[in-house]
Amino acid sequence: MATALRNSTMTEAEWEARQQLAACYRVFDMLGWSEMIYNHITLKVPGEEGAFLINPFGLHFSEVKASNLVKIDIDGNKLDDSPYPVNRAGFVQHALFHRHLPDAHCIAHTHTTAGMAVASVEGGLRPTNFYACNFAGQIAYHDFEGVTVRDEEGERLLEHLGDKRVMLLRNHGILVMGRTVPEAFIKHWSLQRACEIQIATASMGAPITVPDEVVAVHQRDLHMAQVPGGPGAADFAAMVRLVDRTDKSWRD
């Protein structure tokens, strides 16, 4: 199937996007962020207005390949001959942001234990650890309204998101957006770590809150501790190399 796809009218840019997104699914699975056949990572198709790629509903993250990703338009119509359906809960939320946010090229939503736990307590994420300080003042919150299959919830999601690109869906989980797949990955990784450490800290006693002025310095200087090449690029590449050591089928 991979050969047939590449020999069709598909552009090289789309094939590269498919491979990068498929790799991201495998990295998420390797890190323990899969949730049965649910949750989603989506990516806009380069050069095609309103088209994006999503995982085939019914497959585990570990089964996603470049060739079996489903291409759909902003209204949920399939743009290829994929035999797989699309999970409406994934389409409604992701299509909304892809439609209205030009910079939201990659969107990831998960139900990790740590992410759901922190999203389910008063106050959400607190600036009590290194990674949490990355996000102070940068996280949006949206109250739980049930499974996200109703279009009318979209207006409230957009309103609550505002100009932020990271959201904790209360009682639900993590939602991150990036201009690239690596950027969305590193946002999710950092937020997941922040949540894990907050949970661990809570079991030990009263956490130490980092003062606002220190948080500001931390956020100002973070770029000096990052590898050049774009947000998350080196981190994501390292994780893909780890995936490749055991299974390269995502490339097909």
mmCIF file with all atom_site columns, C-alpha atoms in Angstrom, residues 2-214:
data_model
loop_
_atom_site.group_PDB
_atom_site.id
_atom_site.type_symbol
_atom_site.label_atom_id
_atom_site.label_alt_id
_atom_site.label_comp_id
_atom_site.label_asym_id
_atom_site.label_entity_id
_atom_site.label_seq_id
_atom_site.pdbx_PDB_ins_code
_atom_site.Cartn_x
_atom_site.Cartn_y
_atom_site.Cartn_z
_atom_site.occupancy
_atom_site.B_iso_or_equiv
_atom_site.pdbx_formal_charge
_atom_site.auth_seq_id
_atom_site.auth_comp_id
_atom_site.auth_asym_id
_atom_site.auth_atom_id
_atom_site.pdbx_PDB_model_num
ATOM 1   C CA . ALA A 1 2   ? 2.838   2.380  0.798  1.00 0.00 ? 2   ALA A CA 1
ATOM 2   C CA . THR A 1 3   ? 4.262   1.993  -2.715 1.00 0.00 ? 3   THR A CA 1
ATOM 3   C CA . ALA A 1 4   ? 0.835   2.529  -4.273 1.00 0.00 ? 4   ALA A CA 1
ATOM 4   C CA . LEU A 1 5   ? 0.353   5.686  -2.251 1.00 0.00 ? 5   LEU A CA 1
ATOM 5   C CA . ARG A 1 6   ? 3.713   7.114  -3.191 1.00 0.00 ? 6   ARG A CA 1
ATOM 6   C CA . ASN A 1 7   ? 3.119   6.292  -6.858 1.00 0.00 ? 7   ASN A CA 1
ATOM 7   C CA . SER A 1 8   ? -0.255  8.040  -6.854 1.00 0.00 ? 8   SER A CA 1
ATOM 8   C CA . THR A 1 9   ? -0.869  11.769 -7.095 1.00 0.00 ? 9   THR A CA 1
ATOM 9   C CA . MET A 1 10  ? 0.335   12.231 -3.532 1.00 0.00 ? 10  MET A CA 1
ATOM 10  C CA . THR A 1 11  ? 2.957   14.927 -3.161 1.00 0.00 ? 11  THR A CA 1
ATOM 11  C CA . GLU A 1 12  ? 6.313   14.274 -1.590 1.00 0.00 ? 12  GLU A CA 1
ATOM 12  C CA . ALA A 1 13  ? 5.379   16.822 1.078  1.00 0.00 ? 13  ALA A CA 1
ATOM 13  C CA . GLU A 1 14  ? 2.311   14.801 2.059  1.00 0.00 ? 14  GLU A CA 1
ATOM 14  C CA . TRP A 1 15  ? 4.304   11.572 2.230  1.00 0.00 ? 15  TRP A CA 1
ATOM 15  C CA . GLU A 1 16  ? 6.883   13.229 4.487  1.00 0.00 ? 16  GLU A CA 1
ATOM 16  C CA . ALA A 1 17  ? 4.075   14.575 6.690  1.00 0.00 ? 17  ALA A CA 1
ATOM 17  C CA . ARG A 1 18  ? 2.553   11.096 6.878  1.00 0.00 ? 18  ARG A CA 1
ATOM 18  C CA . GLN A 1 19  ? 5.860   9.573  7.941  1.00 0.00 ? 19  GLN A CA 1
ATOM 19  C CA . GLN A 1 20  ? 6.482   12.218 10.576 1.00 0.00 ? 20  GLN A CA 1
ATOM 20  C CA . LEU A 1 21  ? 2.997   11.850 12.041 1.00 0.00 ? 21  LEU A CA 1
ATOM 21  C CA . ALA A 1 22  ? 3.214   8.050  12.002 1.00 0.00 ? 22  ALA A CA 1
ATOM 22  C CA . ALA A 1 23  ? 6.541   8.296  13.826 1.00 0.00 ? 23  ALA A CA 1
ATOM 23  C CA . CYS A 1 24  ? 4.894   10.538 16.401 1.00 0.00 ? 24  CYS A CA 1
ATOM 24  C CA . TYR A 1 25  ? 2.205   7.939  17.092 1.00 0.00 ? 25  TYR A CA 1
ATOM 25  C CA . ARG A 1 26  ? 4.900   5.316  17.648 1.00 0.00 ? 26  ARG A CA 1
ATOM 26  C CA . VAL A 1 27  ? 6.852   7.644  19.964 1.00 0.00 ? 27  VAL A CA 1
ATOM 27  C CA . PHE A 1 28  ? 3.722   8.346  21.997 1.00 0.00 ? 28  PHE A CA 1
ATOM 28  C CA . ASP A 1 29  ? 3.124   4.606  22.302 1.00 0.00 ? 29  ASP A CA 1
ATOM 29  C CA . MET A 1 30  ? 6.723   3.914  23.301 1.00 0.00 ? 30  MET A CA 1
ATOM 30  C CA . LEU A 1 31  ? 6.374   6.494  26.087 1.00 0.00 ? 31  LEU A CA 1
ATOM 31  C CA . GLY A 1 32  ? 3.200   4.868  27.401 1.00 0.00 ? 32  GLY A CA 1
ATOM 32  C CA . TRP A 1 33  ? 0.726   7.476  26.177 1.00 0.00 ? 33  TRP A CA 1
ATOM 33  C CA . SER A 1 34  ? -1.559  5.142  24.218 1.00 0.00 ? 34  SER A CA 1
ATOM 34  C CA . GLU A 1 35  ? -5.164  4.700  25.337 1.00 0.00 ? 35  GLU A CA 1
ATOM 35  C CA . MET A 1 36  ? -6.479  1.529  23.707 1.00 0.00 ? 36  MET A CA 1
ATOM 36  C CA . ILE A 1 37  ? -7.655  2.626  20.207 1.00 0.00 ? 37  ILE A CA 1
ATOM 37  C CA . TYR A 1 38  ? -8.579  6.126  21.337 1.00 0.00 ? 38  TYR A CA 1
ATOM 38  C CA . ASN A 1 39  ? -7.002  9.612  21.439 1.00 0.00 ? 39  ASN A CA 1
ATOM 39  C CA . HIS A 1 40  ? -5.539  11.435 18.490 1.00 0.00 ? 40  HIS A CA 1
ATOM 40  C CA . ILE A 1 41  ? -2.649  13.308 16.946 1.00 0.00 ? 41  ILE A CA 1
ATOM 41  C CA . THR A 1 42  ? -3.498  15.225 13.791 1.00 0.00 ? 42  THR A CA 1
ATOM 42  C CA . LEU A 1 43  ? -1.410  17.100 11.248 1.00 0.00 ? 43  LEU A CA 1
ATOM 43  C CA . LYS A 1 44  ? -2.315  19.503 8.447  1.00 0.00 ? 44  LYS A CA 1
ATOM 44  C CA . VAL A 1 45  ? -1.440  18.291 4.960  1.00 0.00 ? 45  VAL A CA 1
ATOM 45  C CA . PRO A 1 46  ? 1.132   20.684 3.456  1.00 0.00 ? 46  PRO A CA 1
ATOM 46  C CA . GLY A 1 47  ? -0.221  22.660 0.537  1.00 0.00 ? 47  GLY A CA 1
ATOM 47  C CA . GLU A 1 48  ? -3.820  21.446 0.896  1.00 0.00 ? 48  GLU A CA 1
ATOM 48  C CA . GLU A 1 49  ? -6.128  23.965 2.525  1.00 0.00 ? 49  GLU A CA 1
ATOM 49  C CA . GLY A 1 50  ? -8.468  22.372 5.067  1.00 0.00 ? 50  GLY A CA 1
ATOM 50  C CA . ALA A 1 51  ? -6.999  18.854 4.809  1.00 0.00 ? 51  ALA A CA 1
ATOM 51  C CA . PHE A 1 52  ? -5.418  16.997 7.679  1.00 0.00 ? 52  PHE A CA 1
ATOM 52  C CA . LEU A 1 53  ? -4.270  13.517 8.677  1.00 0.00 ? 53  LEU A CA 1
ATOM 53  C CA . ILE A 1 54  ? -5.702  11.506 11.566 1.00 0.00 ? 54  ILE A CA 1
ATOM 54  C CA . ASN A 1 55  ? -5.263  7.985  12.919 1.00 0.00 ? 55  ASN A CA 1
ATOM 55  C CA . PRO A 1 56  ? -7.526  5.242  11.587 1.00 0.00 ? 56  PRO A CA 1
ATOM 56  C CA . PHE A 1 57  ? -10.205 4.497  14.201 1.00 0.00 ? 57  PHE A CA 1
ATOM 57  C CA . GLY A 1 58  ? -9.814  0.937  15.413 1.00 0.00 ? 58  GLY A CA 1
ATOM 58  C CA . LEU A 1 59  ? -6.019  0.733  15.318 1.00 0.00 ? 59  LEU A CA 1
ATOM 59  C CA . HIS A 1 60  ? -3.692  1.043  18.291 1.00 0.00 ? 60  HIS A CA 1
ATOM 60  C CA . PHE A 1 61  ? -1.039  3.773  18.184 1.00 0.00 ? 61  PHE A CA 1
ATOM 61  C CA . SER A 1 62  ? 1.540   1.005  17.689 1.00 0.00 ? 62  SER A CA 1
ATOM 62  C CA . GLU A 1 63  ? -0.197  -0.011 14.434 1.00 0.00 ? 63  GLU A CA 1
ATOM 63  C CA . VAL A 1 64  ? -0.241  3.403  12.785 1.00 0.00 ? 64  VAL A CA 1
ATOM 64  C CA . LYS A 1 65  ? 1.804   3.687  9.583  1.00 0.00 ? 65  LYS A CA 1
ATOM 65  C CA . ALA A 1 66  ? 2.369   6.457  7.077  1.00 0.00 ? 66  ALA A CA 1
ATOM 66  C CA . SER A 1 67  ? 0.155   4.621  4.594  1.00 0.00 ? 67  SER A CA 1
ATOM 67  C CA . ASN A 1 68  ? -2.838  3.939  6.859  1.00 0.00 ? 68  ASN A CA 1
ATOM 68  C CA . LEU A 1 69  ? -3.313  7.456  8.203  1.00 0.00 ? 69  LEU A CA 1
ATOM 69  C CA . VAL A 1 70  ? -6.642  8.846  7.022  1.00 0.00 ? 70  VAL A CA 1
ATOM 70  C CA . LYS A 1 71  ? -6.813  12.141 5.129  1.00 0.00 ? 71  LYS A CA 1
ATOM 71  C CA . ILE A 1 72  ? -9.970  14.129 5.827  1.00 0.00 ? 72  ILE A CA 1
ATOM 72  C CA . ASP A 1 73  ? -11.211 17.617 5.153  1.00 0.00 ? 73  ASP A CA 1
ATOM 73  C CA . ILE A 1 74  ? -12.278 20.172 7.710  1.00 0.00 ? 74  ILE A CA 1
ATOM 74  C CA . ASP A 1 75  ? -15.870 18.864 7.554  1.00 0.00 ? 75  ASP A CA 1
ATOM 75  C CA . GLY A 1 76  ? -14.890 15.262 8.261  1.00 0.00 ? 76  GLY A CA 1
ATOM 76  C CA . ASN A 1 77  ? -15.127 13.917 4.712  1.00 0.00 ? 77  ASN A CA 1
ATOM 77  C CA . LYS A 1 78  ? -12.492 11.353 3.756  1.00 0.00 ? 78  LYS A CA 1
ATOM 78  C CA . LEU A 1 79  ? -10.199 12.534 0.973  1.00 0.00 ? 79  LEU A CA 1
ATOM 79  C CA . ASP A 1 80  ? -8.678  9.138  0.255  1.00 0.00 ? 80  ASP A CA 1
ATOM 80  C CA . ASP A 1 81  ? -9.924  5.574  -0.125 1.00 0.00 ? 81  ASP A CA 1
ATOM 81  C CA . SER A 1 82  ? -9.020  4.488  3.406  1.00 0.00 ? 82  SER A CA 1
ATOM 82  C CA . PRO A 1 83  ? -11.120 1.543  4.625  1.00 0.00 ? 83  PRO A CA 1
ATOM 83  C CA . TYR A 1 84  ? -10.959 2.883  8.184  1.00 0.00 ? 84  TYR A CA 1
ATOM 84  C CA . PRO A 1 85  ? -13.514 5.127  9.887  1.00 0.00 ? 85  PRO A CA 1
ATOM 85  C CA . VAL A 1 86  ? -12.636 8.305  11.778 1.00 0.00 ? 86  VAL A CA 1
ATOM 86  C CA . ASN A 1 87  ? -13.464 8.722  15.448 1.00 0.00 ? 87  ASN A CA 1
ATOM 87  C CA . ARG A 1 88  ? -15.983 11.571 15.677 1.00 0.00 ? 88  ARG A CA 1
ATOM 88  C CA . ALA A 1 89  ? -14.690 12.520 19.127 1.00 0.00 ? 89  ALA A CA 1
ATOM 89  C CA . GLY A 1 90  ? -11.313 13.176 17.547 1.00 0.00 ? 90  GLY A CA 1
ATOM 90  C CA . PHE A 1 91  ? -12.554 14.866 14.420 1.00 0.00 ? 91  PHE A CA 1
ATOM 91  C CA . VAL A 1 92  ? -14.888 17.394 16.084 1.00 0.00 ? 92  VAL A CA 1
ATOM 92  C CA . GLN A 1 93  ? -12.259 18.781 18.431 1.00 0.00 ? 93  GLN A CA 1
ATOM 93  C CA . HIS A 1 94  ? -9.282  18.717 16.084 1.00 0.00 ? 94  HIS A CA 1
ATOM 94  C CA . ALA A 1 95  ? -11.123 20.037 13.019 1.00 0.00 ? 95  ALA A CA 1
ATOM 95  C CA . LEU A 1 96  ? -12.333 22.987 15.068 1.00 0.00 ? 96  LEU A CA 1
ATOM 96  C CA . PHE A 1 97  ? -8.797  24.085 15.946 1.00 0.00 ? 97  PHE A CA 1
ATOM 97  C CA . HIS A 1 98  ? -7.363  23.308 12.509 1.00 0.00 ? 98  HIS A CA 1
ATOM 98  C CA . ARG A 1 99  ? -10.139 25.423 10.977 1.00 0.00 ? 99  ARG A CA 1
ATOM 99  C CA . HIS A 1 100 ? -9.729  28.477 13.201 1.00 0.00 ? 100 HIS A CA 1
ATOM 100 C CA . LEU A 1 101 ? -6.051  28.478 14.228 1.00 0.00 ? 101 LEU A CA 1
ATOM 101 C CA . PRO A 1 102 ? -3.599  28.907 11.324 1.00 0.00 ? 102 PRO A CA 1
ATOM 102 C CA . ASP A 1 103 ? -0.618  28.051 13.539 1.00 0.00 ? 103 ASP A CA 1
ATOM 103 C CA . ALA A 1 104 ? -2.107  24.817 14.922 1.00 0.00 ? 104 ALA A CA 1
ATOM 104 C CA . HIS A 1 105 ? -0.486  22.500 12.389 1.00 0.00 ? 105 HIS A CA 1
ATOM 105 C CA . CYS A 1 106 ? -0.157  19.542 14.768 1.00 0.00 ? 106 CYS A CA 1
ATOM 106 C CA . ILE A 1 107 ? -2.593  18.803 17.596 1.00 0.00 ? 107 ILE A CA 1
ATOM 107 C CA . ALA A 1 108 ? -2.264  16.033 20.185 1.00 0.00 ? 108 ALA A CA 1
ATOM 108 C CA . HIS A 1 109 ? -4.858  14.904 22.706 1.00 0.00 ? 109 HIS A CA 1
ATOM 109 C CA . THR A 1 110 ? -4.245  12.167 25.275 1.00 0.00 ? 110 THR A CA 1
ATOM 110 C CA . HIS A 1 111 ? -5.757  10.586 28.372 1.00 0.00 ? 111 HIS A CA 1
ATOM 111 C CA . THR A 1 112 ? -2.549  9.880  30.266 1.00 0.00 ? 112 THR A CA 1
ATOM 112 C CA . THR A 1 113 ? -3.024  9.033  33.936 1.00 0.00 ? 113 THR A CA 1
ATOM 113 C CA . ALA A 1 114 ? -0.960  11.994 35.111 1.00 0.00 ? 114 ALA A CA 1
ATOM 114 C CA . GLY A 1 115 ? -2.569  14.419 32.677 1.00 0.00 ? 115 GLY A CA 1
ATOM 115 C CA . MET A 1 116 ? -6.095  13.370 33.607 1.00 0.00 ? 116 MET A CA 1
ATOM 116 C CA . ALA A 1 117 ? -5.279  13.463 37.309 1.00 0.00 ? 117 ALA A CA 1
ATOM 117 C CA . VAL A 1 118 ? -3.936  17.018 37.275 1.00 0.00 ? 118 VAL A CA 1
ATOM 118 C CA . ALA A 1 119 ? -6.815  18.088 35.035 1.00 0.00 ? 119 ALA A CA 1
ATOM 119 C CA . SER A 1 120 ? -9.198  16.729 37.657 1.00 0.00 ? 120 SER A CA 1
ATOM 120 C CA . VAL A 1 121 ? -8.077  18.719 40.709 1.00 0.00 ? 121 VAL A CA 1
ATOM 121 C CA . GLU A 1 122 ? -8.796  22.284 41.749 1.00 0.00 ? 122 GLU A CA 1
ATOM 122 C CA . GLY A 1 123 ? -6.087  24.623 40.566 1.00 0.00 ? 123 GLY A CA 1
ATOM 123 C CA . GLY A 1 124 ? -4.818  22.314 37.835 1.00 0.00 ? 124 GLY A CA 1
ATOM 124 C CA . LEU A 1 125 ? -1.085  22.530 37.207 1.00 0.00 ? 125 LEU A CA 1
ATOM 125 C CA . ARG A 1 126 ? 0.814   24.483 39.869 1.00 0.00 ? 126 ARG A CA 1
ATOM 126 C CA . PRO A 1 127 ? 4.294   26.096 39.497 1.00 0.00 ? 127 PRO A CA 1
ATOM 127 C CA . THR A 1 128 ? 5.963   23.707 41.927 1.00 0.00 ? 128 THR A CA 1
ATOM 128 C CA . ASN A 1 129 ? 8.498   21.990 39.678 1.00 0.00 ? 129 ASN A CA 1
ATOM 129 C CA . PHE A 1 130 ? 10.878  22.773 36.816 1.00 0.00 ? 130 PHE A CA 1
ATOM 130 C CA . TYR A 1 131 ? 8.568   21.641 34.025 1.00 0.00 ? 131 TYR A CA 1
ATOM 131 C CA . ALA A 1 132 ? 5.444   23.161 35.520 1.00 0.00 ? 132 ALA A CA 1
ATOM 132 C CA . CYS A 1 133 ? 7.211   26.530 35.557 1.00 0.00 ? 133 CYS A CA 1
ATOM 133 C CA . ASN A 1 134 ? 7.539   26.234 31.753 1.00 0.00 ? 134 ASN A CA 1
ATOM 134 C CA . PHE A 1 135 ? 3.746   26.504 31.519 1.00 0.00 ? 135 PHE A CA 1
ATOM 135 C CA . ALA A 1 136 ? 2.864   29.057 34.187 1.00 0.00 ? 136 ALA A CA 1
ATOM 136 C CA . GLY A 1 137 ? 0.454   31.528 32.637 1.00 0.00 ? 137 GLY A CA 1
ATOM 137 C CA . GLN A 1 138 ? 0.372   29.562 29.384 1.00 0.00 ? 138 GLN A CA 1
ATOM 138 C CA . ILE A 1 139 ? -2.271  26.900 30.051 1.00 0.00 ? 139 ILE A CA 1
ATOM 139 C CA . ALA A 1 140 ? -5.946  27.252 29.187 1.00 0.00 ? 140 ALA A CA 1
ATOM 140 C CA . TYR A 1 141 ? -8.678  25.268 30.942 1.00 0.00 ? 141 TYR A CA 1
ATOM 141 C CA . HIS A 1 142 ? -11.996 23.992 29.643 1.00 0.00 ? 142 HIS A CA 1
ATOM 142 C CA . ASP A 1 143 ? -14.693 22.473 31.843 1.00 0.00 ? 143 ASP A CA 1
ATOM 143 C CA . PHE A 1 144 ? -15.802 18.922 31.134 1.00 0.00 ? 144 PHE A CA 1
ATOM 144 C CA . GLU A 1 145 ? -19.005 18.717 29.082 1.00 0.00 ? 145 GLU A CA 1
ATOM 145 C CA . GLY A 1 146 ? -18.953 15.020 28.264 1.00 0.00 ? 146 GLY A CA 1
ATOM 146 C CA . VAL A 1 147 ? -17.416 13.263 25.279 1.00 0.00 ? 147 VAL A CA 1
ATOM 147 C CA . THR A 1 148 ? -16.510 15.841 22.605 1.00 0.00 ? 148 THR A CA 1
ATOM 148 C CA . VAL A 1 149 ? -18.864 14.825 19.789 1.00 0.00 ? 149 VAL A CA 1
ATOM 149 C CA . ARG A 1 150 ? -21.115 17.907 19.663 1.00 0.00 ? 150 ARG A CA 1
ATOM 150 C CA . ASP A 1 151 ? -20.229 20.769 17.326 1.00 0.00 ? 151 ASP A CA 1
ATOM 151 C CA . GLU A 1 152 ? -21.795 23.363 19.614 1.00 0.00 ? 152 GLU A CA 1
ATOM 152 C CA . GLU A 1 153 ? -19.087 22.825 22.250 1.00 0.00 ? 153 GLU A CA 1
ATOM 153 C CA . GLY A 1 154 ? -16.571 24.259 19.806 1.00 0.00 ? 154 GLY A CA 1
ATOM 154 C CA . GLU A 1 155 ? -17.391 27.900 20.499 1.00 0.00 ? 155 GLU A CA 1
ATOM 155 C CA . ARG A 1 156 ? -16.603 27.425 24.186 1.00 0.00 ? 156 ARG A CA 1
ATOM 156 C CA . LEU A 1 157 ? -13.409 25.495 23.461 1.00 0.00 ? 157 LEU A CA 1
ATOM 157 C CA . LEU A 1 158 ? -12.129 28.322 21.288 1.00 0.00 ? 158 LEU A CA 1
ATOM 158 C CA . GLU A 1 159 ? -13.178 30.959 23.821 1.00 0.00 ? 159 GLU A CA 1
ATOM 159 C CA . HIS A 1 160 ? -11.418 29.177 26.672 1.00 0.00 ? 160 HIS A CA 1
ATOM 160 C CA . LEU A 1 161 ? -8.292  28.509 24.622 1.00 0.00 ? 161 LEU A CA 1
ATOM 161 C CA . GLY A 1 162 ? -7.870  32.175 23.673 1.00 0.00 ? 162 GLY A CA 1
ATOM 162 C CA . ASP A 1 163 ? -4.314  32.892 22.553 1.00 0.00 ? 163 ASP A CA 1
ATOM 163 C CA . LYS A 1 164 ? -2.846  29.853 24.334 1.00 0.00 ? 164 LYS A CA 1
ATOM 164 C CA . ARG A 1 165 ? -1.825  26.644 22.603 1.00 0.00 ? 165 ARG A CA 1
ATOM 165 C CA . VAL A 1 166 ? -1.831  24.282 25.594 1.00 0.00 ? 166 VAL A CA 1
ATOM 166 C CA . MET A 1 167 ? -5.019  23.266 27.354 1.00 0.00 ? 167 MET A CA 1
ATOM 167 C CA . LEU A 1 168 ? -5.992  21.004 30.209 1.00 0.00 ? 168 LEU A CA 1
ATOM 168 C CA . LEU A 1 169 ? -9.467  19.653 29.560 1.00 0.00 ? 169 LEU A CA 1
ATOM 169 C CA . ARG A 1 170 ? -10.847 19.426 33.103 1.00 0.00 ? 170 ARG A CA 1
ATOM 170 C CA . ASN A 1 171 ? -11.625 15.861 34.213 1.00 0.00 ? 171 ASN A CA 1
ATOM 171 C CA . HIS A 1 172 ? -10.497 14.776 30.756 1.00 0.00 ? 172 HIS A CA 1
ATOM 172 C CA . GLY A 1 173 ? -6.851  15.165 29.736 1.00 0.00 ? 173 GLY A CA 1
ATOM 173 C CA . ILE A 1 174 ? -4.140  16.960 27.792 1.00 0.00 ? 174 ILE A CA 1
ATOM 174 C CA . LEU A 1 175 ? -4.453  18.991 24.597 1.00 0.00 ? 175 LEU A CA 1
ATOM 175 C CA . VAL A 1 176 ? -1.404  20.595 22.958 1.00 0.00 ? 176 VAL A CA 1
ATOM 176 C CA . MET A 1 177 ? -0.843  22.338 19.635 1.00 0.00 ? 177 MET A CA 1
ATOM 177 C CA . GLY A 1 178 ? 2.323   23.052 17.702 1.00 0.00 ? 178 GLY A CA 1
ATOM 178 C CA . ARG A 1 179 ? 3.516   24.653 14.498 1.00 0.00 ? 179 ARG A CA 1
ATOM 179 C CA . THR A 1 180 ? 5.341   21.370 13.848 1.00 0.00 ? 180 THR A CA 1
ATOM 180 C CA . VAL A 1 181 ? 5.111   17.755 15.008 1.00 0.00 ? 181 VAL A CA 1
ATOM 181 C CA . PRO A 1 182 ? 8.281   18.077 17.144 1.00 0.00 ? 182 PRO A CA 1
ATOM 182 C CA . GLU A 1 183 ? 6.946   21.219 18.811 1.00 0.00 ? 183 GLU A CA 1
ATOM 183 C CA . ALA A 1 184 ? 3.659   19.509 19.719 1.00 0.00 ? 184 ALA A CA 1
ATOM 184 C CA . PHE A 1 185 ? 5.635   16.496 20.962 1.00 0.00 ? 185 PHE A CA 1
ATOM 185 C CA . ILE A 1 186 ? 7.925   18.486 23.263 1.00 0.00 ? 186 ILE A CA 1
ATOM 186 C CA . LYS A 1 187 ? 4.988   20.441 24.670 1.00 0.00 ? 187 LYS A CA 1
ATOM 187 C CA . HIS A 1 188 ? 3.201   17.205 25.486 1.00 0.00 ? 188 HIS A CA 1
ATOM 188 C CA . TRP A 1 189 ? 6.330   15.596 26.922 1.00 0.00 ? 189 TRP A CA 1
ATOM 189 C CA . SER A 1 190 ? 7.067   18.578 29.162 1.00 0.00 ? 190 SER A CA 1
ATOM 190 C CA . LEU A 1 191 ? 3.462   18.885 30.333 1.00 0.00 ? 191 LEU A CA 1
ATOM 191 C CA . GLN A 1 192 ? 3.256   15.164 31.033 1.00 0.00 ? 192 GLN A CA 1
ATOM 192 C CA . ARG A 1 193 ? 6.457   15.343 33.104 1.00 0.00 ? 193 ARG A CA 1
ATOM 193 C CA . ALA A 1 194 ? 5.118   18.375 34.980 1.00 0.00 ? 194 ALA A CA 1
ATOM 194 C CA . CYS A 1 195 ? 1.946   16.458 35.835 1.00 0.00 ? 195 CYS A CA 1
ATOM 195 C CA . GLU A 1 196 ? 3.820   13.317 36.892 1.00 0.00 ? 196 GLU A CA 1
ATOM 196 C CA . ILE A 1 197 ? 6.085   15.291 39.208 1.00 0.00 ? 197 ILE A CA 1
ATOM 197 C CA . GLN A 1 198 ? 3.173   17.250 40.691 1.00 0.00 ? 198 GLN A CA 1
ATOM 198 C CA . ILE A 1 199 ? 1.452   13.977 41.569 1.00 0.00 ? 199 ILE A CA 1
ATOM 199 C CA . ALA A 1 200 ? 4.634   12.584 43.125 1.00 0.00 ? 200 ALA A CA 1
ATOM 200 C CA . THR A 1 201 ? 5.193   15.788 45.104 1.00 0.00 ? 201 THR A CA 1
ATOM 201 C CA . ALA A 1 202 ? 1.638   15.806 46.444 1.00 0.00 ? 202 ALA A CA 1
ATOM 202 C CA . SER A 1 203 ? 2.248   12.431 48.079 1.00 0.00 ? 203 SER A CA 1
ATOM 203 C CA . MET A 1 204 ? 5.176   13.809 50.069 1.00 0.00 ? 204 MET A CA 1
ATOM 204 C CA . GLY A 1 205 ? 3.740   16.903 51.714 1.00 0.00 ? 205 GLY A CA 1
ATOM 205 C CA . ALA A 1 206 ? 3.184   20.577 50.989 1.00 0.00 ? 206 ALA A CA 1
ATOM 206 C CA . PRO A 1 207 ? 4.865   21.557 47.693 1.00 0.00 ? 207 PRO A CA 1
ATOM 207 C CA . ILE A 1 208 ? 7.111   24.606 47.407 1.00 0.00 ? 208 ILE A CA 1
ATOM 208 C CA . THR A 1 209 ? 5.562   27.152 45.058 1.00 0.00 ? 209 THR A CA 1
ATOM 209 C CA . VAL A 1 210 ? 8.040   28.953 42.826 1.00 0.00 ? 210 VAL A CA 1
ATOM 210 C CA . PRO A 1 211 ? 7.632   32.754 43.100 1.00 0.00 ? 211 PRO A CA 1
ATOM 211 C CA . ASP A 1 212 ? 6.267   34.596 40.060 1.00 0.00 ? 212 ASP A CA 1
ATOM 212 C CA . GLU A 1 213 ? 9.478   36.551 39.553 1.00 0.00 ? 213 GLU A CA 1
ATOM 213 C CA . VAL A 1 214 ? 11.528  33.347 39.425 1.00 0.00 ? 214 VAL A CA 1
#
